[in-house]
Amino acid sequence: MIKIQTIYVKVRHWLFWYGVYGFCNKSCNDEITLYSDIGQKKFLGYFELTTKQSLEYLLKNDMDIIGDEKDYCDEIEEFINGKQDIHYFYIYPRDSEEDSLSRQVSHFAPTNRDGYKPVYIDMWTKLSKSWDIDEIKKSVRMLAKDFLHLDIEKVELIDIPTYEETKLSYEQDYSLT
């Protein structure tokens, strides 16, 4: 385990910030990118964070439970009904095409039967009901340990929009006028 001072986190979606600033309920599903520098030049990894509540909603409203998505739905249900608090879901390259293989994660992650690393990692959790800054930081610490083999002292969010920017974005995209 390598010890580093700070990991920098960029949250991808405005919906996270809408919840943080109280314009709507806090989000239950967010995508984050991790960097080892504040200038975002040293990319460490990209992850999705999904709460149990979000997975339950997905099963109830958005998934084809008996068709093409049955295996995925079964894995979600197994996690929801199981004893694990954290589960990692991996999406692997579908073929050996160079473009597909070039998107494999560069950090530690389990390989599939073809020897490929995932191109996408989703952390499912029962530890958080929704995402706020503290919950994101806790999850980043787990991800850093499990996939980057890093012991980090500090987690810092970057590219944080101001309250005013967030309010304007929310009013433009979500409020009814």
Short mmCIF file of C-alpha atoms in Angstrom, two decimals:
data_model
loop_
_atom_site.label_atom_id
_atom_site.label_comp_id
_atom_site.label_asym_id
_atom_site.label_seq_id
_atom_site.Cartn_x
_atom_site.Cartn_y
_atom_site.Cartn_z
CA MET A 1 0.00 0.00 0.00
CA ILE A 2 1.43 3.36 -1.06
CA LYS A 3 0.69 6.39 1.08
CA ILE A 4 -0.16 9.65 -0.69
CA GLN A 5 -1.25 13.02 0.61
CA THR A 6 -4.34 13.83 -1.48
CA ILE A 7 -6.67 12.37 -4.08
CA TYR A 8 -8.68 14.88 -6.09
CA VAL A 9 -12.24 14.00 -7.06
CA LYS A 10 -14.35 15.43 -9.84
CA VAL A 11 -18.07 14.64 -9.68
CA ARG A 12 -19.48 14.40 -13.19
CA HIS A 13 -23.15 15.35 -12.83
CA TRP A 14 -24.89 18.56 -11.85
CA LEU A 15 -27.56 16.50 -10.08
CA PHE A 16 -25.06 15.80 -7.29
CA TRP A 17 -24.55 19.53 -6.74
CA TYR A 18 -28.30 20.24 -6.93
CA GLY A 19 -28.72 17.88 -3.97
CA VAL A 20 -25.74 19.27 -2.07
CA TYR A 21 -27.11 22.81 -2.36
CA GLY A 22 -30.66 21.69 -1.50
CA PHE A 23 -32.43 22.32 -4.83
CA CYS A 24 -33.69 18.72 -4.88
CA ASN A 25 -33.17 15.43 -3.08
CA LYS A 26 -29.58 14.23 -2.87
CA SER A 27 -28.52 11.97 -5.70
CA CYS A 28 -28.19 8.20 -5.34
CA ASN A 29 -26.04 7.55 -8.40
CA ASP A 30 -23.00 9.54 -9.45
CA GLU A 31 -19.90 9.20 -11.58
CA ILE A 32 -16.53 10.33 -10.27
CA THR A 33 -13.05 10.73 -11.71
CA LEU A 34 -9.98 10.51 -9.50
CA TYR A 35 -6.70 12.37 -9.99
CA SER A 36 -3.46 12.56 -8.05
CA ASP A 37 -3.03 16.25 -8.89
CA ILE A 38 -5.28 19.26 -8.64
CA GLY A 39 -4.59 20.17 -12.28
CA GLN A 40 -6.27 16.93 -13.42
CA LYS A 41 -3.26 15.79 -15.47
CA LYS A 42 -2.55 12.57 -13.51
CA PHE A 43 -5.65 10.44 -14.02
CA LEU A 44 -6.10 7.60 -11.53
CA GLY A 45 -9.48 6.13 -12.31
CA TYR A 46 -13.12 6.54 -13.18
CA PHE A 47 -15.91 4.97 -11.11
CA GLU A 48 -19.67 5.00 -10.73
CA LEU A 49 -21.20 5.08 -7.24
CA THR A 50 -24.66 3.59 -6.82
CA THR A 51 -26.73 3.23 -3.65
CA LYS A 52 -29.05 0.35 -2.83
CA GLN A 53 -32.01 2.73 -3.22
CA SER A 54 -30.91 3.59 -6.74
CA LEU A 55 -30.56 -0.09 -7.64
CA GLU A 56 -34.04 -0.82 -6.29
CA TYR A 57 -35.46 2.02 -8.38
CA LEU A 58 -33.60 0.73 -11.44
CA LEU A 59 -35.05 -2.76 -11.03
CA LYS A 60 -38.56 -1.47 -10.48
CA ASN A 61 -38.67 1.14 -13.24
CA ASP A 62 -35.94 0.78 -15.84
CA MET A 63 -34.87 -2.81 -16.33
CA ASP A 64 -35.96 -5.75 -18.49
CA ILE A 65 -35.92 -8.33 -15.70
CA ILE A 66 -36.76 -11.31 -17.93
CA GLY A 67 -35.12 -10.30 -21.20
CA ASP A 68 -31.69 -9.09 -22.25
CA GLU A 69 -30.86 -7.64 -18.83
CA LYS A 70 -31.80 -10.66 -16.72
CA ASP A 71 -28.26 -11.54 -15.58
CA TYR A 72 -27.60 -7.93 -14.55
CA CYS A 73 -30.93 -7.79 -12.69
CA ASP A 74 -30.15 -11.07 -10.93
CA GLU A 75 -26.80 -9.67 -9.76
CA ILE A 76 -28.53 -6.54 -8.45
CA GLU A 77 -31.15 -8.58 -6.59
CA GLU A 78 -28.44 -10.83 -5.11
CA PHE A 79 -26.64 -7.76 -3.77
CA ILE A 80 -29.83 -6.12 -2.44
CA ASN A 81 -30.87 -9.29 -0.62
CA GLY A 82 -27.38 -10.35 0.43
CA LYS A 83 -25.23 -9.52 3.42
CA GLN A 84 -22.49 -7.55 1.65
CA ASP A 85 -22.46 -3.79 2.18
CA ILE A 86 -20.29 -3.14 -0.89
CA HIS A 87 -20.23 -4.89 -4.26
CA TYR A 88 -18.27 -4.04 -7.37
CA PHE A 89 -19.89 -4.55 -10.76
CA TYR A 90 -17.53 -4.74 -13.74
CA ILE A 91 -18.14 -4.16 -17.42
CA TYR A 92 -15.53 -5.86 -19.59
CA PRO A 93 -14.55 -5.30 -23.22
CA ARG A 94 -16.91 -7.17 -25.51
CA ASP A 95 -14.27 -8.16 -28.01
CA SER A 96 -10.55 -8.00 -28.75
CA GLU A 97 -10.84 -4.92 -30.97
CA GLU A 98 -8.00 -2.51 -30.23
CA ASP A 99 -10.37 0.32 -29.31
CA SER A 100 -12.22 -1.88 -26.85
CA LEU A 101 -9.01 -3.12 -25.24
CA SER A 102 -7.52 0.38 -25.00
CA ARG A 103 -10.31 1.39 -22.63
CA GLN A 104 -9.40 -1.19 -19.98
CA VAL A 105 -8.64 0.31 -16.58
CA SER A 106 -4.96 0.85 -15.87
CA HIS A 107 -5.22 0.15 -12.15
CA PHE A 108 -5.79 -3.12 -10.32
CA ALA A 109 -9.03 -4.86 -11.19
CA PRO A 110 -9.97 -8.50 -11.69
CA THR A 111 -9.72 -9.91 -15.20
CA ASN A 112 -12.48 -11.86 -16.91
CA ARG A 113 -12.11 -15.34 -18.43
CA ASP A 114 -10.55 -13.80 -21.55
CA GLY A 115 -7.90 -12.02 -19.46
CA TYR A 116 -9.36 -8.53 -19.95
CA LYS A 117 -9.60 -5.91 -17.24
CA PRO A 118 -12.88 -3.99 -16.99
CA VAL A 119 -13.56 -0.79 -18.89
CA TYR A 120 -16.01 0.36 -16.23
CA ILE A 121 -16.40 -0.23 -12.47
CA ASP A 122 -19.57 0.50 -10.51
CA MET A 123 -19.47 0.49 -6.69
CA TRP A 124 -22.81 -0.62 -5.25
CA THR A 125 -23.30 0.30 -1.61
CA LYS A 126 -25.69 -0.15 1.27
CA LEU A 127 -23.59 2.18 3.44
CA SER A 128 -25.06 5.37 1.94
CA LYS A 129 -28.67 6.20 1.17
CA SER A 130 -27.67 9.19 -0.97
CA TRP A 131 -24.56 11.13 -1.91
CA ASP A 132 -23.17 14.17 -0.20
CA ILE A 133 -19.57 15.35 0.00
CA ASP A 134 -18.71 13.25 3.07
CA GLU A 135 -20.20 10.07 1.59
CA ILE A 136 -18.28 10.60 -1.66
CA LYS A 137 -15.06 11.00 0.34
CA LYS A 138 -15.70 7.76 2.28
CA SER A 139 -16.29 5.85 -0.95
CA VAL A 140 -13.18 7.32 -2.58
CA ARG A 141 -11.09 6.05 0.34
CA MET A 142 -12.44 2.53 -0.25
CA LEU A 143 -11.88 2.70 -4.00
CA ALA A 144 -8.34 4.05 -3.53
CA LYS A 145 -7.53 1.15 -1.23
CA ASP A 146 -9.20 -1.60 -3.29
CA PHE A 147 -8.20 -0.57 -6.82
CA LEU A 148 -5.28 1.84 -6.56
CA HIS A 149 -3.60 0.29 -3.49
CA LEU A 150 -3.29 3.78 -2.02
CA ASP A 151 -3.58 4.91 1.55
CA ILE A 152 -4.68 8.53 1.27
CA GLU A 153 -4.63 11.19 3.93
CA LYS A 154 -7.02 13.64 2.29
CA VAL A 155 -9.80 13.58 -0.31
CA GLU A 156 -10.51 16.89 -2.00
CA LEU A 157 -13.34 17.63 -4.41
CA ILE A 158 -12.43 19.84 -7.36
CA ASP A 159 -14.40 21.89 -9.88
CA ILE A 160 -17.03 22.67 -7.26
CA PRO A 161 -19.62 24.99 -8.73
CA THR A 162 -20.74 27.94 -6.65
CA TYR A 163 -24.22 28.12 -5.19
CA GLU A 164 -25.14 30.75 -7.79
CA GLU A 165 -23.86 28.65 -10.73
CA THR A 166 -25.71 25.63 -9.42
CA LYS A 167 -28.93 27.56 -8.91
CA LEU A 168 -28.76 28.97 -12.45
CA SER A 169 -28.11 25.52 -13.93
CA TYR A 170 -30.96 24.03 -11.93
CA GLU A 171 -33.36 26.75 -13.02
CA GLN A 172 -32.37 26.29 -16.66
CA ASP A 173 -32.55 22.50 -16.66
CA TYR A 174 -35.10 21.41 -14.05
CA SER A 175 -37.38 24.07 -12.70
CA LEU A 176 -40.81 24.56 -14.13
CA THR A 177 -41.45 28.07 -15.36
#
